[in-house]
Amino acid sequence: MTDRAIVEAVKKEYCEALFAALGRFPEAATPNDRYLALSLAVRRQVMRRWVATSETYYKRASRTVCYLSAEFLLGPHLGNNLLNLGLQEEARQAMSELGHDLDAILAQEEEPGLGNGGLGRLAACYMDSLATLEIPTLGYGIRYEFGIFDQLIRDGWQVEKTDKWLALGNPWETPRPEIAADVFLGGHTEGFQDDRGRYRVRWAPERVVRGVAYDVPILGYRNGTANLLRLWKAEATESFDFEAFNQGDYWRAVDQKVDSENITKVLYPNDELVKGKRLRLEQQYFFVSCSLQDMIRIYRQRGGDDLSRFHEKYAVQLNDTHPAVAVAELMRLLVDVHGMGWDEAWEITRRTFAYTNHTLLPEALEKWKVEMFGAVLPRHLEIVYEINRRFLDEVRHRFPGDDTRAARLSLIDEAAGRSVRMAHLASVGSHRVNGVAALHTELLKADVLRDFHELWPEKFLNVTNGVTPRRFLALANPRLAALITEAIGDGWPKDLEGLRRLEPLAKDAAFRAKWRAVKRANKADLAAVVEARAGVACDPDSLFDVQVKRIHEYKRQHLNVLHVIALWQRLRREPKAKVPPRSVLFGGKAAPGYRVAKLMIKLVHSVAEVVNSDPATRDRLRVAFVPDYNVKNCMPIFPAAELSEQISTAGKEASGTGNMKFAMNGALTIGTLDGANVEIREAVGAENFFLFGLTVDEIHRLRAGGYRARDRYESDPVLRAVVDALADGTFSRDDTSLFRPLVDSLLGDDTWLLMADFRSYVECQGEVERAYLDTERWTRMSILNTARMGFFSSDRSIADYCRDVWRATPVPIEEVRS
Ligand code: 26Q
């Protein structure tokens, strides 16, 4: 039911925006004009909440959660804001009365791709839940001019294209030129005596860059809250340009400007090749310094100069180590700039910060060469040394004579040219350290941060990741959302545990039929998308088997391909075999400098080319790679998936969050005991989850016993035929060199244990086939998956953080004025 008055109001606001903000008459409006006009109309409603929220927070002055993240992978705003405002139907009606299709307008919005993958998307889900749970929040990050690259596919290879997301304008940001912070870089430090005779340090920088705030409102779901995401853009400071300019050195002034603006130009892909890049450190420091200065500014605006209660007003979360330099920066601001004593400043700092770790891969832990760190941040290097000196004194006191332990714990890695260990800085400077899934936290405590856990066991806790059911169920899957609401009412988007009331309906044949009809319709939609974007036709009645995520060896997209090849060979061998037709879909970006990952994309395309054109199998097996996987493009994927591939090597995936998005939408998981898979399996029931592969412990034992991948090749004829086909040019037009790096790795040390898990994986896929052939059983399992996924709402994760880490409580927005 649409509300007539609201439909009229949307039409009026839309036409006004078209006229007043864009200067267009309706017939001349482009699709982008229509998108902008509707966005501006919606923005008015957002702004009302925004003003009411900031006014309420200002008056209440309660504890504010500050989420510091180098990435926020928000995805398109318009559809999400309409959902949260409860205006979807009215907007659809209004546009239709004006002769336009809402979906076409929504499709105009560029993806704001300010993140790489899971970590950035998690930050976006958490902002959504913080607003929905009415927690006063400031998100702080970087306004990259170019976000994650767009992925094109040429001849089966990934080609990167610059992401120009701002080219057609961004109606969701409000520039705040008056909210700015100056950030120092380079130069040297000087000691001096202050007027009270105390020794102080002054930083004489080589460069000063100005950070300007761009504010993005984040709505709660159908409440009055609109929290603030503040993204910093780097600009040149006037004083610096003008100095050079006045001396007649115009080019130097321009150079300075270009140099400054470079800092927020581009998001770094998570690529080994860019590790240790100076500009990346400058980015991290830049946004951290702007953010902490901003917090102090707001604090003083509210309550004066005494910063001794800073930690009572702010809880600052470090999203991985990317913002970990904040520990040293807050110390600098408190001690050097605001004249506080070291001990008091350190107490405040530790009580302010908490740190979330997102990785177990040792090679992914951030380190900065001391030389570079000191060149960019000379004062911070001194502060890190001082923190370390005091910390190691404490360690030696606790463990006298244990020098190797002290060396392991040190903030400075003395090996191979000294470097600053950012995970150690974050752990020492925080009062809480958490992993992102139960298994991951246990492995952190036992492995990566073991010594810290022995020192401070009380600091460690687990907060299992979650995803927002608003975007990933209500918005992405309107058909299923409507069916669920029809069955159990409309409370579930805010109370996902409520989905449990679907459980009894798994036994209801009529409900199962409706459930299947929804999935079938979603599959037909996705099939159209895949056909248009990948040129592959998939039968909507085939099993939709999907793996979408960043391409990485540890995620093992190539294990999935090995199964595809095995299945193809089997279908050729046994044309009568009772096997359900399957469409295997892939999507994901490879880091531009990660050669093997790019070869894995080529492999998918090469296998697809052969398999899809084989008349002997093409009715029963299709393979497609959907290009440019991102938040926008994932929307039709999760609702249509039936089998979710979560097949990382055990102990390598910190959590995974795609696994949650799939299961919420009724896909069954085939997965290893890794990351959050473990908890998903416990939640949905072992009988509703396809488990395979070695466990973390089994892997330890296998490696200790001298694992040889080649033995698997030699003893398993199915595996042998698959690897031979890869090597002999079957998929590479007889080119036997193309996939050699993959083959060599499989038959060599098989770092990611594909060969070890292959048999178990293929057998498990056999169980999938049998389950799928029993349609009623599969549907029951699908319903139970959705019904039992309530725990994986990011609302639960945020409630955990509020209770166990931030001690933050809701501040509802009572009145939104018009
Ligand atoms: C590092 C150095 C230089 C440039 C870039 C980076 C960089 C950027 C992004 C390193 C890592 C990332 C992103 C990591 C990430 O997304 N991790 C994932 O986080 C998810 C949320 O917790 C988990 O679910 C995934 O398991 C984890 O892989």
PDB file of N, CA, C and O in Angstrom, residues 285-336:
ATOM      1  N   TYR A 285      48.443   7.753   7.867  1.00  0.00           N
ATOM      2  CA  TYR A 285      48.668   8.791   8.879  1.00  0.00           C
ATOM      3  C   TYR A 285      47.741   9.977   8.638  1.00  0.00           C
ATOM      4  O   TYR A 285      47.177  10.539   9.580  1.00  0.00           O
ATOM      5  N   PHE A 286      47.595  10.340   7.381  1.00  0.00           N
ATOM      6  CA  PHE A 286      46.760  11.494   7.036  1.00  0.00           C
ATOM      7  C   PHE A 286      45.345  11.351   7.608  1.00  0.00           C
ATOM      8  O   PHE A 286      44.836  12.232   8.302  1.00  0.00           O
ATOM      9  N   PHE A 287      44.721  10.241   7.373  1.00  0.00           N
ATOM     10  CA  PHE A 287      43.318  10.157   7.810  1.00  0.00           C
ATOM     11  C   PHE A 287      43.213   9.961   9.312  1.00  0.00           C
ATOM     12  O   PHE A 287      42.272  10.452   9.953  1.00  0.00           O
ATOM     13  N   VAL A 288      44.203   9.307   9.884  1.00  0.00           N
ATOM     14  CA  VAL A 288      44.212   9.114  11.331  1.00  0.00           C
ATOM     15  C   VAL A 288      44.392  10.466  12.040  1.00  0.00           C
ATOM     16  O   VAL A 288      43.689  10.782  13.007  1.00  0.00           O
ATOM     17  N   SER A 289      45.333  11.262  11.558  1.00  0.00           N
ATOM     18  CA  SER A 289      45.598  12.542  12.203  1.00  0.00           C
ATOM     19  C   SER A 289      44.389  13.476  12.070  1.00  0.00           C
ATOM     20  O   SER A 289      43.967  14.100  13.038  1.00  0.00           O
ATOM     21  N   CYS A 290      43.824  13.559  10.867  1.00  0.00           N
ATOM     22  CA  CYS A 290      42.617  14.380  10.671  1.00  0.00           C
ATOM     23  C   CYS A 290      41.525  13.941  11.651  1.00  0.00           C
ATOM     24  O   CYS A 290      40.860  14.778  12.282  1.00  0.00           O
ATOM     25  N   SER A 291      41.353  12.636  11.792  1.00  0.00           N
ATOM     26  CA  SER A 291      40.246  12.109  12.600  1.00  0.00           C
ATOM     27  C   SER A 291      40.460  12.410  14.084  1.00  0.00           C
ATOM     28  O   SER A 291      39.540  12.856  14.773  1.00  0.00           O
ATOM     29  N   LEU A 292      41.661  12.160  14.573  1.00  0.00           N
ATOM     30  CA  LEU A 292      41.911  12.417  16.001  1.00  0.00           C
ATOM     31  C   LEU A 292      41.841  13.909  16.309  1.00  0.00           C
ATOM     32  O   LEU A 292      41.311  14.321  17.344  1.00  0.00           O
ATOM     33  N   GLN A 293      42.364  14.729  15.405  1.00  0.00           N
ATOM     34  CA  GLN A 293      42.255  16.180  15.613  1.00  0.00           C
ATOM     35  C   GLN A 293      40.787  16.596  15.662  1.00  0.00           C
ATOM     36  O   GLN A 293      40.391  17.460  16.444  1.00  0.00           O
ATOM     37  N   ASP A 294      39.988  15.963  14.800  1.00  0.00           N
ATOM     38  CA  ASP A 294      38.560  16.283  14.743  1.00  0.00           C
ATOM     39  C   ASP A 294      37.871  15.883  16.061  1.00  0.00           C
ATOM     40  O   ASP A 294      37.049  16.635  16.589  1.00  0.00           O
ATOM     41  N   MET A 295      38.210  14.723  16.583  1.00  0.00           N
ATOM     42  CA  MET A 295      37.618  14.278  17.859  1.00  0.00           C
ATOM     43  C   MET A 295      37.972  15.258  18.974  1.00  0.00           C
ATOM     44  O   MET A 295      37.116  15.608  19.794  1.00  0.00           O
ATOM     45  N   ILE A 296      39.216  15.687  18.990  1.00  0.00           N
ATOM     46  CA  ILE A 296      39.642  16.624  20.036  1.00  0.00           C
ATOM     47  C   ILE A 296      38.925  17.965  19.866  1.00  0.00           C
ATOM     48  O   ILE A 296      38.461  18.569  20.834  1.00  0.00           O
ATOM     49  N   ARG A 297      38.789  18.391  18.628  1.00  0.00           N
ATOM     50  CA  ARG A 297      38.078  19.658  18.365  1.00  0.00           C
ATOM     51  C   ARG A 297      36.646  19.581  18.902  1.00  0.00           C
ATOM     52  O   ARG A 297      36.177  20.473  19.603  1.00  0.00           O
ATOM     53  N   ILE A 298      35.955  18.474  18.595  1.00  0.00           N
ATOM     54  CA  ILE A 298      34.567  18.330  19.036  1.00  0.00           C
ATOM     55  C   ILE A 298      34.506  18.248  20.565  1.00  0.00           C
ATOM     56  O   ILE A 298      33.648  18.871  21.204  1.00  0.00           O
ATOM     57  N   TYR A 299      35.428  17.527  21.142  1.00  0.00           N
ATOM     58  CA  TYR A 299      35.486  17.380  22.608  1.00  0.00           C
ATOM     59  C   TYR A 299      35.620  18.752  23.281  1.00  0.00           C
ATOM     60  O   TYR A 299      34.914  19.075  24.227  1.00  0.00           O
ATOM     61  N   ARG A 300      36.529  19.549  22.743  1.00  0.00           N
ATOM     62  CA  ARG A 300      36.785  20.846  23.378  1.00  0.00           C
ATOM     63  C   ARG A 300      35.639  21.820  23.143  1.00  0.00           C
ATOM     64  O   ARG A 300      35.335  22.647  24.000  1.00  0.00           O
ATOM     65  N   GLN A 301      34.992  21.680  22.002  1.00  0.00           N
ATOM     66  CA  GLN A 301      33.844  22.529  21.688  1.00  0.00           C
ATOM     67  C   GLN A 301      32.729  22.266  22.709  1.00  0.00           C
ATOM     68  O   GLN A 301      32.022  23.174  23.122  1.00  0.00           O
ATOM     69  N   ARG A 302      32.643  21.010  23.130  1.00  0.00           N
ATOM     70  CA  ARG A 302      31.585  20.657  24.078  1.00  0.00           C
ATOM     71  C   ARG A 302      31.967  20.952  25.510  1.00  0.00           C
ATOM     72  O   ARG A 302      31.140  21.349  26.309  1.00  0.00           O
ATOM     73  N   GLY A 303      33.244  20.680  25.854  1.00  0.00           N
ATOM     74  CA  GLY A 303      33.519  20.689  27.289  1.00  0.00           C
ATOM     75  C   GLY A 303      34.849  21.244  27.712  1.00  0.00           C
ATOM     76  O   GLY A 303      35.330  20.921  28.800  1.00  0.00           O
ATOM     77  N   GLY A 304      35.478  22.055  26.899  1.00  0.00           N
ATOM     78  CA  GLY A 304      36.675  22.723  27.386  1.00  0.00           C
ATOM     79  C   GLY A 304      37.972  21.989  27.125  1.00  0.00           C
ATOM     80  O   GLY A 304      38.020  21.001  26.395  1.00  0.00           O
ATOM     81  N   ASP A 305      39.031  22.494  27.732  1.00  0.00           N
ATOM     82  CA  ASP A 305      40.390  22.136  27.356  1.00  0.00           C
ATOM     83  C   ASP A 305      40.948  20.912  28.067  1.00  0.00           C
ATOM     84  O   ASP A 305      41.964  20.373  27.655  1.00  0.00           O
ATOM     85  N   ASP A 306      40.311  20.506  29.148  1.00  0.00           N
ATOM     86  CA  ASP A 306      40.856  19.410  29.933  1.00  0.00           C
ATOM     87  C   ASP A 306      40.573  18.081  29.243  1.00  0.00           C
ATOM     88  O   ASP A 306      39.436  17.604  29.233  1.00  0.00           O
ATOM     89  N   LEU A 307      41.617  17.484  28.669  1.00  0.00           N
ATOM     90  CA  LEU A 307      41.415  16.271  27.868  1.00  0.00           C
ATOM     91  C   LEU A 307      41.455  14.991  28.703  1.00  0.00           C
ATOM     92  O   LEU A 307      41.465  13.888  28.147  1.00  0.00           O
ATOM     93  N   SER A 308      41.458  15.121  30.012  1.00  0.00           N
ATOM     94  CA  SER A 308      41.662  13.939  30.865  1.00  0.00           C
ATOM     95  C   SER A 308      40.503  12.947  30.789  1.00  0.00           C
ATOM     96  O   SER A 308      40.630  11.818  31.236  1.00  0.00           O
ATOM     97  N   ARG A 309      39.367  13.357  30.228  1.00  0.00           N
ATOM     98  CA  ARG A 309      38.236  12.420  30.114  1.00  0.00           C
ATOM     99  C   ARG A 309      37.962  12.017  28.667  1.00  0.00           C
ATOM    100  O   ARG A 309      36.868  11.548  28.339  1.00  0.00           O
ATOM    101  N   PHE A 310      38.961  12.181  27.844  1.00  0.00           N
ATOM    102  CA  PHE A 310      38.813  11.858  26.417  1.00  0.00           C
ATOM    103  C   PHE A 310      38.266  10.440  26.216  1.00  0.00           C
ATOM    104  O   PHE A 310      37.336  10.216  25.443  1.00  0.00           O
ATOM    105  N   HIS A 311      38.837   9.490  26.925  1.00  0.00           N
ATOM    106  CA  HIS A 311      38.440   8.080  26.761  1.00  0.00           C
ATOM    107  C   HIS A 311      37.024   7.820  27.264  1.00  0.00           C
ATOM    108  O   HIS A 311      36.437   6.796  26.926  1.00  0.00           O
ATOM    109  N   GLU A 312      36.479   8.708  28.070  1.00  0.00           N
ATOM    110  CA  GLU A 312      35.084   8.518  28.504  1.00  0.00           C
ATOM    111  C   GLU A 312      34.131   8.973  27.398  1.00  0.00           C
ATOM    112  O   GLU A 312      32.993   8.530  27.328  1.00  0.00           O
ATOM    113  N   LYS A 313      34.608   9.861  26.556  1.00  0.00           N
ATOM    114  CA  LYS A 313      33.749  10.407  25.497  1.00  0.00           C
ATOM    115  C   LYS A 313      33.881   9.645  24.185  1.00  0.00           C
ATOM    116  O   LYS A 313      32.976   9.689  23.349  1.00  0.00           O
ATOM    117  N   TYR A 314      35.010   8.988  23.991  1.00  0.00           N
ATOM    118  CA  TYR A 314      35.212   8.293  22.717  1.00  0.00           C
ATOM    119  C   TYR A 314      35.705   6.862  22.915  1.00  0.00           C
ATOM    120  O   TYR A 314      36.568   6.607  23.752  1.00  0.00           O
ATOM    121  N   ALA A 315      35.146   5.967  22.131  1.00  0.00           N
ATOM    122  CA  ALA A 315      35.698   4.613  22.006  1.00  0.00           C
ATOM    123  C   ALA A 315      36.152   4.498  20.553  1.00  0.00           C
ATOM    124  O   ALA A 315      35.334   4.618  19.637  1.00  0.00           O
ATOM    125  N   VAL A 316      37.434   4.310  20.348  1.00  0.00           N
ATOM    126  CA  VAL A 316      37.958   4.318  18.979  1.00  0.00           C
ATOM    127  C   VAL A 316      38.365   2.907  18.564  1.00  0.00           C
ATOM    128  O   VAL A 316      39.214   2.277  19.194  1.00  0.00           O
ATOM    129  N   GLN A 317      37.747   2.427  17.490  1.00  0.00           N
ATOM    130  CA  GLN A 317      38.021   1.074  16.996  1.00  0.00           C
ATOM    131  C   GLN A 317      38.988   1.142  15.822  1.00  0.00           C
ATOM    132  O   GLN A 317      38.768   1.915  14.873  1.00  0.00           O
ATOM    133  N   LEU A 318      40.038   0.351  15.856  1.00  0.00           N
ATOM    134  CA  LEU A 318      41.012   0.281  14.758  1.00  0.00           C
ATOM    135  C   LEU A 318      40.658  -0.906  13.873  1.00  0.00           C
ATOM    136  O   LEU A 318      40.767  -2.062  14.304  1.00  0.00           O
ATOM    137  N   ASN A 319      40.210  -0.630  12.654  1.00  0.00           N
ATOM    138  CA  ASN A 319      39.829  -1.692  11.742  1.00  0.00           C
ATOM    139  C   ASN A 319      41.086  -2.233  11.075  1.00  0.00           C
ATOM    140  O   ASN A 319      41.567  -1.687  10.086  1.00  0.00           O
ATOM    141  N   ASP A 320      41.632  -3.282  11.667  1.00  0.00           N
ATOM    142  CA  ASP A 320      42.939  -3.827  11.324  1.00  0.00           C
ATOM    143  C   ASP A 320      44.030  -2.801  11.673  1.00  0.00           C
ATOM    144  O   ASP A 320      43.775  -1.831  12.378  1.00  0.00           O
ATOM    145  N   THR A 321      45.248  -3.044  11.195  1.00  0.00           N
ATOM    146  CA  THR A 321      46.341  -2.144  11.576  1.00  0.00           C
ATOM    147  C   THR A 321      46.437  -0.923  10.663  1.00  0.00           C
ATOM    148  O   THR A 321      47.297  -0.073  10.885  1.00  0.00           O
ATOM    149  N   HIS A 322      45.587  -0.824   9.657  1.00  0.00           N
ATOM    150  CA  HIS A 322      45.715   0.310   8.728  1.00  0.00           C
ATOM    151  C   HIS A 322      45.683   1.654   9.456  1.00  0.00           C
ATOM    152  O   HIS A 322      46.428   2.559   9.080  1.00  0.00           O
ATOM    153  N   PRO A 323      44.837   1.810  10.506  1.00  0.00           N
ATOM    154  CA  PRO A 323      44.891   3.062  11.266  1.00  0.00           C
ATOM    155  C   PRO A 323      45.697   2.968  12.573  1.00  0.00           C
ATOM    156  O   PRO A 323      45.556   3.829  13.437  1.00  0.00           O
ATOM    157  N   ALA A 324      46.573   1.963  12.716  1.00  0.00           N
ATOM    158  CA  ALA A 324      47.216   1.731  14.019  1.00  0.00           C
ATOM    159  C   ALA A 324      48.176   2.845  14.439  1.00  0.00           C
ATOM    160  O   ALA A 324      48.469   3.003  15.627  1.00  0.00           O
ATOM    161  N   VAL A 325      48.624   3.622  13.480  1.00  0.00           N
ATOM    162  CA  VAL A 325      49.504   4.743  13.830  1.00  0.00           C
ATOM    163  C   VAL A 325      48.769   5.743  14.739  1.00  0.00           C
ATOM    164  O   VAL A 325      49.371   6.609  15.363  1.00  0.00           O
ATOM    165  N   ALA A 326      47.456   5.562  14.844  1.00  0.00           N
ATOM    166  CA  ALA A 326      46.649   6.400  15.747  1.00  0.00           C
ATOM    167  C   ALA A 326      47.148   6.323  17.191  1.00  0.00           C
ATOM    168  O   ALA A 326      47.031   7.291  17.939  1.00  0.00           O
ATOM    169  N   VAL A 327      47.693   5.194  17.576  1.00  0.00           N
ATOM    170  CA  VAL A 327      48.188   5.050  18.949  1.00  0.00           C
ATOM    171  C   VAL A 327      49.290   6.083  19.210  1.00  0.00           C
ATOM    172  O   VAL A 327      49.267   6.804  20.214  1.00  0.00           O
ATOM    173  N   ALA A 328      50.237   6.183  18.278  1.00  0.00           N
ATOM    174  CA  ALA A 328      51.323   7.160  18.438  1.00  0.00           C
ATOM    175  C   ALA A 328      50.811   8.585  18.236  1.00  0.00           C
ATOM    176  O   ALA A 328      51.261   9.521  18.902  1.00  0.00           O
ATOM    177  N   GLU A 329      49.843   8.744  17.323  1.00  0.00           N
ATOM    178  CA  GLU A 329      49.342  10.090  17.042  1.00  0.00           C
ATOM    179  C   GLU A 329      48.563  10.651  18.227  1.00  0.00           C
ATOM    180  O   GLU A 329      48.706  11.837  18.554  1.00  0.00           O
ATOM    181  N   LEU A 330      47.764   9.847  18.891  1.00  0.00           N
ATOM    182  CA  LEU A 330      47.035  10.379  20.056  1.00  0.00           C
ATOM    183  C   LEU A 330      48.035  10.755  21.150  1.00  0.00           C
ATOM    184  O   LEU A 330      47.876  11.791  21.813  1.00  0.00           O
ATOM    185  N   MET A 331      49.070   9.943  21.320  1.00  0.00           N
ATOM    186  CA  MET A 331      50.115  10.296  22.284  1.00  0.00           C
ATOM    187  C   MET A 331      50.748  11.644  21.923  1.00  0.00           C
ATOM    188  O   MET A 331      50.957  12.505  22.775  1.00  0.00           O
ATOM    189  N   ARG A 332      51.061  11.817  20.654  1.00  0.00           N
ATOM    190  CA  ARG A 332      51.672  13.084  20.226  1.00  0.00           C
ATOM    191  C   ARG A 332      50.743  14.259  20.492  1.00  0.00           C
ATOM    192  O   ARG A 332      51.169  15.296  21.024  1.00  0.00           O
ATOM    193  N   LEU A 333      49.474  14.093  20.143  1.00  0.00           N
ATOM    194  CA  LEU A 333      48.536  15.208  20.324  1.00  0.00           C
ATOM    195  C   LEU A 333      48.388  15.540  21.814  1.00  0.00           C
ATOM    196  O   LEU A 333      48.376  16.708  22.195  1.00  0.00           O
ATOM    197  N   LEU A 334      48.274  14.508  22.648  1.00  0.00           N
ATOM    198  CA  LEU A 334      48.077  14.759  24.084  1.00  0.00           C
ATOM    199  C   LEU A 334      49.339  15.348  24.719  1.00  0.00           C
ATOM    200  O   LEU A 334      49.276  16.326  25.463  1.00  0.00           O
ATOM    201  N   VAL A 335      50.488  14.759  24.391  1.00  0.00           N
ATOM    202  CA  VAL A 335      51.734  15.149  25.071  1.00  0.00           C
ATOM    203  C   VAL A 335      52.339  16.407  24.449  1.00  0.00           C
ATOM    204  O   VAL A 335      52.573  17.408  25.141  1.00  0.00           O
ATOM    205  N   ASP A 336      52.576  16.360  23.136  1.00  0.00           N
ATOM    206  CA  ASP A 336      53.290  17.486  22.501  1.00  0.00           C
ATOM    207  C   ASP A 336      52.383  18.691  22.302  1.00  0.00           C
ATOM    208  O   ASP A 336      52.779  19.820  22.564  1.00  0.00           O
TER     209      ASP A 336
END
